[in-house]
Short mmCIF file of C-alpha atoms in Angstrom, two decimals:
data_model
loop_
_atom_site.label_atom_id
_atom_site.label_comp_id
_atom_site.label_asym_id
_atom_site.label_seq_id
_atom_site.Cartn_x
_atom_site.Cartn_y
_atom_site.Cartn_z
CA MET A 12 96.20 89.47 63.92
CA LEU A 13 93.59 88.85 61.22
CA LYS A 14 93.02 85.11 60.56
CA ALA A 15 95.47 84.15 63.29
CA GLY A 16 93.23 81.35 64.51
CA LYS A 17 91.67 83.05 67.54
CA SER A 18 88.22 81.56 66.93
CA SER A 19 89.74 78.11 66.38
CA VAL A 20 91.48 78.36 69.76
CA LEU A 21 88.18 79.26 71.43
CA GLU A 22 86.51 76.32 69.69
CA ALA A 23 89.21 73.98 70.99
CA LEU A 24 88.86 75.35 74.54
CA SER A 25 85.07 75.23 74.66
CA GLY A 26 84.30 72.32 72.35
CA ILE A 27 81.69 74.49 70.62
CA GLN A 28 81.87 75.15 66.90
CA LEU A 29 81.37 78.80 66.01
CA PRO A 30 79.43 79.97 62.91
CA ARG A 31 81.50 79.97 59.75
CA GLY A 32 81.02 81.00 56.14
CA GLN A 33 82.80 81.51 52.87
CA SER A 34 85.78 83.86 53.38
CA ILE A 35 84.43 84.89 56.76
CA CYS A 36 86.50 85.24 59.90
CA THR A 37 85.20 86.37 63.28
CA ARG A 38 83.83 89.88 62.81
CA CYS A 39 82.64 90.62 66.31
CA PRO A 40 84.03 90.16 69.82
CA LEU A 41 83.21 86.87 71.51
CA GLU A 42 82.79 86.27 75.21
CA LEU A 43 83.19 82.77 76.57
CA ARG A 44 82.18 82.26 80.19
CA MET A 45 83.05 79.04 81.99
CA LYS A 46 80.47 77.77 84.49
CA ASN A 47 80.73 74.60 86.53
CA THR A 48 77.58 73.29 88.17
CA THR A 49 75.79 70.04 88.87
CA ALA A 50 72.53 71.68 89.92
CA ASP A 51 69.67 72.87 87.75
CA GLU A 52 70.26 76.44 88.93
CA TYR A 53 73.42 78.35 89.67
CA ALA A 54 74.27 81.75 91.09
CA THR A 55 75.85 84.43 88.95
CA ILE A 56 78.67 84.64 91.49
CA ARG A 57 80.00 81.44 89.94
CA ASN A 58 81.00 83.29 86.78
CA ILE A 59 84.62 82.78 87.73
CA LEU A 60 86.39 82.38 84.41
CA PHE A 61 85.65 84.03 81.12
CA HIS A 62 87.51 84.75 77.90
CA GLU A 63 87.15 87.71 75.59
CA CYS A 64 87.93 87.19 71.90
CA TYR A 65 88.16 90.33 69.78
CA THR A 66 88.21 90.99 66.10
CA GLY A 67 91.60 91.31 64.44
CA ILE A 68 93.29 94.70 64.62
CA THR A 69 92.38 96.30 61.29
CA ARG A 70 94.38 99.30 60.14
CA ASN A 71 92.64 100.15 56.86
CA ALA A 72 88.89 100.63 56.57
CA VAL A 73 87.17 98.50 53.94
CA GLY A 74 83.74 99.16 52.41
CA ASP A 75 81.39 100.82 54.86
CA GLN A 76 83.75 100.44 57.83
CA PRO A 77 84.47 103.69 59.72
CA GLU A 78 87.68 105.52 58.95
CA ASN A 79 88.78 105.26 62.59
CA ILE A 80 88.24 101.49 62.79
CA TYR A 81 91.80 100.96 64.04
CA GLU A 82 91.32 103.36 66.96
CA ASN A 83 87.91 101.83 67.78
CA ILE A 84 89.30 98.28 67.95
CA VAL A 85 92.34 99.33 70.00
CA ASP A 86 90.09 101.22 72.45
CA LEU A 87 87.87 98.15 72.77
CA ILE A 88 90.81 95.86 73.51
CA THR A 89 92.47 98.38 75.83
CA ASN A 90 89.30 98.68 77.91
CA TYR A 91 89.84 95.07 79.06
CA ILE A 92 93.59 94.49 79.06
CA LYS A 93 94.33 97.58 81.17
CA LYS A 94 92.64 95.95 84.17
CA PRO A 95 95.35 94.55 86.50
CA THR A 96 93.32 91.37 87.08
CA ALA A 97 93.05 90.51 83.36
CA ILE A 98 95.16 87.82 81.68
CA VAL A 99 96.03 88.66 78.07
CA LEU A 100 96.11 85.62 75.79
CA HIS A 101 97.82 86.38 72.47
CA VAL A 102 97.04 84.15 69.48
CA ILE A 103 100.00 84.40 67.08
CA PRO A 104 100.71 82.13 64.06
CA ALA A 105 103.86 80.03 64.41
CA SER A 106 105.46 81.54 61.31
CA GLU A 107 105.32 85.11 62.63
CA ASP A 108 107.77 87.04 64.78
CA PHE A 109 106.24 87.26 68.27
CA THR A 110 107.95 90.58 68.98
CA ASN A 111 106.25 92.24 66.00
CA SER A 112 102.75 91.26 67.09
CA GLU A 113 100.40 94.25 67.30
CA SER A 114 98.70 92.84 70.38
CA MET A 115 102.07 92.47 72.13
CA LYS A 116 102.85 96.13 71.48
CA ILE A 117 99.49 97.26 72.90
CA SER A 118 99.75 95.03 75.98
CA LYS A 119 103.25 96.27 76.77
CA ASN A 120 101.79 99.67 77.67
CA TYR A 121 99.81 98.10 80.54
CA ASP A 122 101.99 95.09 81.41
CA PRO A 123 105.58 96.10 80.57
CA ASN A 124 107.14 93.14 82.43
CA GLY A 125 104.90 90.53 80.77
CA ASP A 126 103.60 89.23 84.11
CA ARG A 127 100.05 88.55 82.91
CA GLN A 128 100.48 87.64 79.25
CA LEU A 129 100.35 84.22 77.59
CA ILE A 130 101.02 83.33 73.95
CA VAL A 131 99.04 80.67 72.09
CA VAL A 132 101.02 79.69 69.01
CA SER A 133 98.44 78.77 66.36
CA LYS A 134 98.89 77.10 62.95
CA ILE A 135 101.80 75.14 64.37
CA ASP A 136 101.86 72.92 61.27
CA LYS A 137 103.40 75.91 59.43
CA TYR A 138 106.25 76.35 61.90
CA ASP A 139 109.68 77.76 61.04
CA LYS A 140 113.11 76.51 62.01
CA GLY A 141 113.93 77.05 65.66
CA ILE A 142 110.34 76.70 66.85
CA GLY A 143 111.47 74.86 69.98
CA ASP A 144 113.55 77.79 71.26
CA LYS A 145 110.85 80.20 70.19
CA LEU A 146 108.22 78.44 72.32
CA GLN A 147 110.53 78.51 75.34
CA GLY A 148 111.26 82.24 74.97
CA ILE A 149 114.78 81.76 73.62
CA GLY A 150 116.34 83.33 70.55
CA PRO A 151 115.22 85.92 67.99
CA GLY A 152 111.52 86.48 67.41
CA SER A 153 110.56 85.06 70.83
CA MET A 154 109.06 86.68 73.93
CA ALA A 155 110.10 85.71 77.45
CA LEU A 156 106.74 85.92 79.22
CA LYS A 157 106.14 84.84 82.79
CA LEU A 158 103.16 82.70 81.77
CA GLY A 159 104.99 81.29 78.76
CA CYS A 160 103.78 79.91 75.40
CA VAL A 161 101.67 76.94 74.31
CA ALA A 162 101.49 75.62 70.74
CA VAL A 163 98.19 74.27 69.38
CA LEU A 164 97.20 72.60 66.12
CA ASN A 165 94.17 74.17 64.45
CA ARG A 166 91.68 72.30 62.34
CA THR A 167 92.27 72.76 58.63
CA PRO A 168 89.47 74.01 56.35
CA GLU A 169 89.06 70.45 55.07
CA GLN A 170 88.73 69.07 58.60
CA ILE A 171 86.19 71.75 59.44
CA GLU A 172 84.22 70.92 56.32
CA ASP A 173 84.35 67.20 57.19
CA ASP A 174 83.17 68.11 60.72
CA VAL A 175 86.07 66.40 62.46
CA PRO A 176 85.12 66.29 66.18
CA PHE A 177 87.26 68.10 68.71
CA TYR A 178 88.26 64.97 70.63
CA LYS A 179 89.52 63.46 67.36
CA MET A 180 91.42 66.69 66.63
CA ARG A 181 93.20 66.45 69.97
CA GLN A 182 94.36 62.95 69.10
CA LEU A 183 95.68 64.22 65.76
CA GLU A 184 97.35 67.10 67.57
CA GLN A 185 99.12 64.70 69.94
CA GLN A 186 100.29 62.54 67.03
CA PHE A 187 101.58 65.64 65.23
CA PHE A 188 103.82 66.66 68.12
CA GLN A 189 105.04 63.09 68.65
CA LEU A 190 105.96 62.45 65.00
CA ASN A 191 107.66 65.79 64.21
CA LYS A 192 111.30 65.84 65.29
CA ALA A 193 111.18 69.61 65.85
CA PHE A 194 108.92 69.07 68.89
CA GLN A 195 110.34 65.88 70.40
CA LEU A 196 112.81 67.71 72.67
CA ILE A 197 110.34 70.39 73.75
CA PRO A 198 108.84 69.93 77.26
CA VAL A 199 105.28 68.63 77.10
CA GLU A 200 103.83 71.68 78.93
CA TYR A 201 104.46 73.78 75.82
CA LEU A 202 102.48 71.53 73.44
CA GLY A 203 98.80 70.93 72.82
CA CYS A 204 95.36 72.18 73.69
CA GLU A 205 95.22 69.98 76.79
CA GLN A 206 98.29 71.74 78.17
CA LEU A 207 96.75 75.11 77.31
CA ILE A 208 93.63 74.24 79.30
CA LYS A 209 95.74 73.10 82.27
CA ARG A 210 97.80 76.27 82.04
CA LEU A 211 94.69 78.47 82.01
CA VAL A 212 93.14 76.62 84.94
CA SER A 213 96.36 76.94 86.94
CA ILE A 214 96.61 80.65 86.12
CA GLN A 215 92.99 81.20 87.07
CA GLN A 216 93.40 79.42 90.40
CA ALA A 217 96.45 81.52 91.20
CA ARG A 218 94.63 84.73 90.25
CA ILE A 219 91.65 83.82 92.39
CA ARG A 220 93.87 83.12 95.40
CA SER A 221 95.69 86.43 94.95
CA THR A 222 92.67 88.65 94.21
CA LEU A 223 89.93 87.05 96.31
CA PRO A 224 91.04 88.59 99.65
CA GLY A 225 90.93 92.06 98.12
CA ILE A 226 87.52 91.35 96.58
CA LEU A 227 86.20 90.14 99.94
CA ASP A 228 87.52 93.26 101.68
CA GLU A 229 85.88 95.46 99.06
CA LEU A 230 82.60 93.59 99.46
CA LYS A 231 82.76 93.99 103.23
CA ASN A 232 83.34 97.73 102.87
CA GLN A 233 80.44 98.05 100.43
CA ILE A 234 78.16 96.03 102.71
CA LYS A 235 79.15 98.23 105.65
CA GLN A 236 78.49 101.36 103.60
CA LYS A 237 75.09 100.11 102.41
CA LYS A 238 74.10 99.14 105.94
CA SER A 239 75.01 102.63 107.12
CA GLU A 240 72.97 104.17 104.30
CA LEU A 241 70.06 101.85 105.10
CA LYS A 242 70.24 102.79 108.79
CA ASN A 243 70.08 106.48 107.96
CA MET A 244 67.09 106.06 105.66
CA PRO A 245 63.73 107.14 107.09
CA PRO A 246 61.12 104.49 107.84
CA ALA A 247 58.94 103.40 104.95
CA VAL A 248 55.54 105.05 104.50
CA THR A 249 52.92 102.31 104.19
CA SER A 250 49.59 104.09 104.71
CA GLU A 251 47.83 107.36 104.02
CA MET A 252 47.85 108.23 107.71
CA GLU A 253 51.62 107.72 107.95
CA CYS A 254 52.08 109.84 104.84
CA TRP A 255 50.00 112.65 106.32
CA THR A 256 51.86 112.42 109.64
CA LEU A 257 55.21 112.59 107.86
CA TYR A 258 54.10 115.56 105.79
CA SER A 259 52.75 117.40 108.85
CA ASN A 260 55.97 116.86 110.80
CA LEU A 261 58.09 118.13 107.93
CA ILE A 262 55.94 121.22 107.46
CA LYS A 263 56.08 121.89 111.22
CA LYS A 264 59.88 121.66 111.17
CA TYR A 265 59.94 124.00 108.19
CA ARG A 266 57.70 126.57 109.90
CA ASP A 267 59.71 126.35 113.14
CA LEU A 268 62.95 126.89 111.24
CA ILE A 269 61.55 129.95 109.46
CA TYR A 270 60.18 131.29 112.77
CA ALA A 271 63.62 130.91 114.36
CA ARG A 272 65.38 132.70 111.51
CA VAL A 273 62.85 135.54 111.52
CA HIS A 274 63.25 136.02 115.28
CA GLY A 275 67.04 135.99 115.25
CA VAL A 276 67.64 132.39 116.37
CA TYR A 277 70.56 131.14 114.26
CA ASP A 278 72.71 128.02 114.11
CA ASN A 279 75.94 127.66 116.05
CA ASP A 280 78.02 127.51 112.87
CA MET A 281 78.27 131.30 112.70
CA GLN A 282 81.47 133.00 113.68
CA LEU A 283 82.54 136.52 114.44
CA LYS A 284 85.00 137.93 111.96
CA MET A 285 87.20 140.81 113.01
CA GLU A 286 88.23 143.12 110.21
CA GLU A 287 91.27 145.12 111.31
CA PRO A 288 91.79 148.59 109.76
CA LYS A 289 94.34 148.79 107.00
CA LYS A 290 97.81 149.98 107.94
CA ASP A 291 97.70 152.80 105.41
CA SER A 292 94.37 154.04 106.74
CA PRO A 293 94.54 157.75 107.73
CA ASN A 294 92.38 157.11 110.81
CA LEU A 295 94.75 155.19 113.08
CA HIS A 296 92.34 155.28 116.03
CA SER A 297 89.40 153.64 114.25
CA SER A 298 88.13 150.52 115.99
CA PRO A 299 87.91 147.20 114.17
CA SER A 300 84.54 146.45 112.62
CA ILE A 301 82.71 143.28 113.56
CA THR A 302 80.70 141.37 110.97
CA GLN A 303 78.90 138.09 111.26
CA THR A 304 79.46 135.45 108.61
CA THR A 305 78.22 131.94 108.12
CA THR A 306 80.01 128.91 106.74
CA ASP A 307 77.37 128.59 104.04
CA GLU A 308 77.71 130.55 100.82
CA PHE A 309 74.15 131.86 101.25
CA ASP A 310 73.11 133.66 104.45
CA ASP A 311 69.86 132.35 105.97
CA ARG A 312 69.72 134.88 108.85
CA ILE A 313 66.39 136.33 107.74
CA ALA A 314 66.00 139.00 110.44
CA PHE A 315 69.57 140.21 109.96
CA GLN A 316 69.31 140.31 106.16
CA LEU A 317 65.95 142.13 106.17
CA HIS A 318 67.44 144.66 108.59
CA LYS A 319 70.28 145.23 106.12
CA GLU A 320 67.74 145.70 103.31
CA HIS A 321 65.91 148.35 105.35
CA LYS A 322 69.15 150.17 106.13
CA ALA A 323 69.95 150.23 102.43
CA PHE A 324 66.41 151.48 101.78
CA ALA A 325 66.80 154.31 104.30
CA LYS A 326 70.05 155.34 102.67
CA GLU A 327 68.49 155.29 99.21
CA ILE A 328 65.54 157.38 100.43
CA SER A 329 67.81 160.00 101.97
CA GLN A 330 69.83 160.22 98.77
CA SER A 331 66.68 160.57 96.66
CA PHE A 332 65.44 163.72 98.42
CA SER A 333 66.72 167.25 98.11
CA GLN A 334 69.60 168.39 100.26
CA PHE A 335 67.55 170.06 103.02
CA PHE A 336 70.49 171.61 104.87
CA THR A 337 72.11 173.33 101.92
CA LEU A 338 72.07 177.10 101.34
CA LYS A 339 70.20 176.61 98.09
CA TYR A 340 67.31 174.79 99.79
CA ARG A 341 67.25 177.38 102.62
CA ASN A 342 66.86 180.19 100.11
CA TYR A 343 64.08 178.22 98.39
CA VAL A 344 62.15 177.88 101.69
CA LEU A 345 62.65 181.57 102.52
CA LYS A 346 61.26 182.48 99.10
CA LEU A 347 58.12 180.43 99.76
CA LEU A 348 57.68 182.08 103.18
CA GLU A 349 57.98 185.49 101.61
CA GLU A 350 55.40 184.64 98.96
CA ASN A 351 52.93 183.48 101.62
CA ALA A 352 53.43 186.43 103.97
CA GLY A 353 50.14 187.60 105.43
CA VAL A 354 48.40 184.25 104.93
CA ALA A 355 49.16 183.03 108.45
CA LEU A 356 50.45 184.46 111.72
CA PRO A 357 54.12 185.41 111.90
CA ASN A 358 56.43 182.49 112.76
CA PHE A 359 53.57 180.09 111.84
CA PRO A 360 54.12 179.01 108.22
CA SER A 361 51.08 178.31 106.11
CA PHE A 362 50.07 174.66 105.56
CA ASN A 363 50.18 175.43 101.86
CA ILE A 364 53.95 175.82 102.13
CA ILE A 365 54.27 172.34 103.72
CA GLU A 366 52.20 170.84 100.89
CA ARG A 367 54.30 172.51 98.21
CA LEU A 368 57.52 171.29 99.80
CA TYR A 369 56.16 167.73 100.08
CA HIS A 370 54.80 167.60 96.50
CA HIS A 371 58.25 168.53 95.29
CA GLU A 372 59.62 165.34 96.98
CA HIS A 373 56.58 163.12 96.41
CA GLN A 374 57.81 161.58 93.15
CA ASN A 375 61.03 160.36 94.81
CA PHE A 376 59.27 157.86 97.11
CA ARG A 377 58.11 155.22 94.61
CA GLU A 378 61.41 153.92 93.19
CA PRO A 379 63.17 153.21 96.55
CA CYS A 380 60.03 151.50 97.86
CA GLU A 381 59.80 149.27 94.79
CA HIS A 382 63.50 148.43 95.09
CA LEU A 383 63.00 147.42 98.73
CA ILE A 384 60.06 145.15 97.90
CA GLU A 385 61.86 143.53 94.96
CA SER A 386 65.07 142.85 96.89
CA CYS A 387 63.18 141.43 99.88
CA VAL A 388 61.09 139.12 97.68
CA THR A 389 64.16 137.90 95.79
CA TYR A 390 66.01 137.16 99.02
CA LEU A 391 63.01 135.42 100.62
CA LYS A 392 62.52 133.19 97.58
CA ASP A 393 66.13 132.06 97.75
CA VAL A 394 66.31 131.56 101.50
CA LEU A 395 62.94 129.81 101.82
CA ILE A 396 63.83 127.32 99.09
CA LYS A 397 67.19 126.70 100.74
CA LEU A 398 65.53 126.01 104.10
CA LEU A 399 62.96 123.82 102.37
CA ASN A 400 65.68 121.65 100.84
CA GLN A 401 67.41 121.54 104.20
CA ILE A 402 64.31 120.14 105.93
CA PHE A 403 63.47 117.66 103.14
CA ASP A 404 67.06 116.54 102.62
CA LYS A 405 66.63 113.12 104.26
CA GLU A 406 63.16 112.45 102.86
CA ALA A 407 63.92 110.10 99.97
CA THR A 408 60.46 108.80 99.01
CA TYR A 409 58.55 111.92 97.96
CA LYS A 410 61.28 114.54 98.28
CA ASN A 411 61.40 115.86 94.72
CA HIS A 412 57.63 115.85 94.24
CA MET A 413 56.91 117.69 97.50
CA ILE A 414 59.70 120.24 97.01
CA HIS A 415 58.39 120.98 93.53
CA LYS A 416 54.83 121.53 94.79
CA LEU A 417 55.86 123.56 97.83
CA THR A 418 58.18 125.71 95.72
CA ASP A 419 55.24 126.65 93.51
CA ILE A 420 53.20 127.56 96.60
CA ILE A 421 56.03 129.67 98.08
CA PHE A 422 56.68 131.54 94.84
CA ARG A 423 52.98 132.16 94.27
CA ALA A 424 52.50 133.49 97.82
CA LEU A 425 55.52 135.80 97.55
CA ASP A 426 54.45 137.07 94.13
CA GLU A 427 50.98 137.84 95.49
CA SER A 428 52.50 139.63 98.49
CA GLU A 429 54.76 141.65 96.20
CA GLU A 430 51.75 142.71 94.15
CA HIS A 431 49.80 143.70 97.29
CA CYS A 432 52.73 145.76 98.59
CA ASN A 433 53.11 147.61 95.30
CA ASN A 434 49.37 148.32 95.27
CA ASP A 435 49.52 149.63 98.85
CA ILE A 436 52.40 151.94 97.95
CA THR A 437 50.40 153.30 95.03
CA LYS A 438 47.38 153.91 97.28
CA MET A 439 49.40 155.64 100.00
CA LEU A 440 51.18 157.88 97.51
CA LYS A 441 47.83 158.87 95.99
CA ILE A 442 46.44 159.66 99.43
CA GLU A 443 49.44 161.77 100.40
CA LYS A 444 49.31 163.64 97.11
CA ARG A 445 45.82 165.01 97.78
#
């Protein structure tokens, strides 16, 4: 595909001469957009037709080119030709076998039936025998494409150097096809740049007619979606008073939601889940347990969760103390009573005994209390931030900024409360130890 005449074809289509230099072919993709307007200004929606011209498919890296240059170029081309609305225009020299073209092989992966491919046969002055059948998709080396083939005559290096104008080149092209016997029996629609332009315009009109209804439907759906999103957006905040009112309302909703969760008022999305006893359970008469679950992954039932934390705390406390109802503990108490005989009236144990029994358990209080405080603070941080995001979900203007600030305030308040609780526990344990 290198030096196949792709840039020359674009020049003939557009009438614009591209930059050239010594031993230089096109080394970057070109995009040619066709705009038709009689006014000074035009809308971008009128970008109806455009052509993409890519660099030749290079297999071997040269100089400072990347080693994967072939893959890069193929990926670039594939990104466009895989679209079902794209028309692939192959530029192949007349002397080459169309079926061996690299671009034909790539396009076959995305258009196996050849419904949206067109061949431009360049350098037609170097044609081989049987060019007429080849252009019409007949015989070896040809491709029977739905959009067909068109042969064009490129400007020679001498004509380019002499700056032969494009209109003059089209006259020479017409004379070439008329004077060469190999082209005299070929239908005129296969020959010349003028026929190529007509073919492209006809193809583009057909594509517009076939794709425009779908585009209009997609635009209608997008407009409907955007209108729905716009309708759901909150009103714009245009003054400091409106901003303060909005903030106050959001904070009030947040406080009311927390108040409801703390006092056991929950959403209607909760459901009762019955857990039947297992069949292999030894207790066949046990009743099914009832647990409440929410559809959310995180449970925001604050009162219920704090109650569970306190139940776990009570269990941990009971497991931390000595086993009061064991024979070993009974013997220990009897030993203390015997040691303090005569200090108090019979059947009235000395207060000293109560203190000794308590001091033995005193050290077991701190750890369960600290665990309770830590677990409650961790849960409250999570649930309060979740409820905060729930309230501010539809506030688009200052949402992130306010959530960030309020999160800092919530965390700071909970950290201070945790510190106060730990200090109070320390004070109470010191008082009880006296």
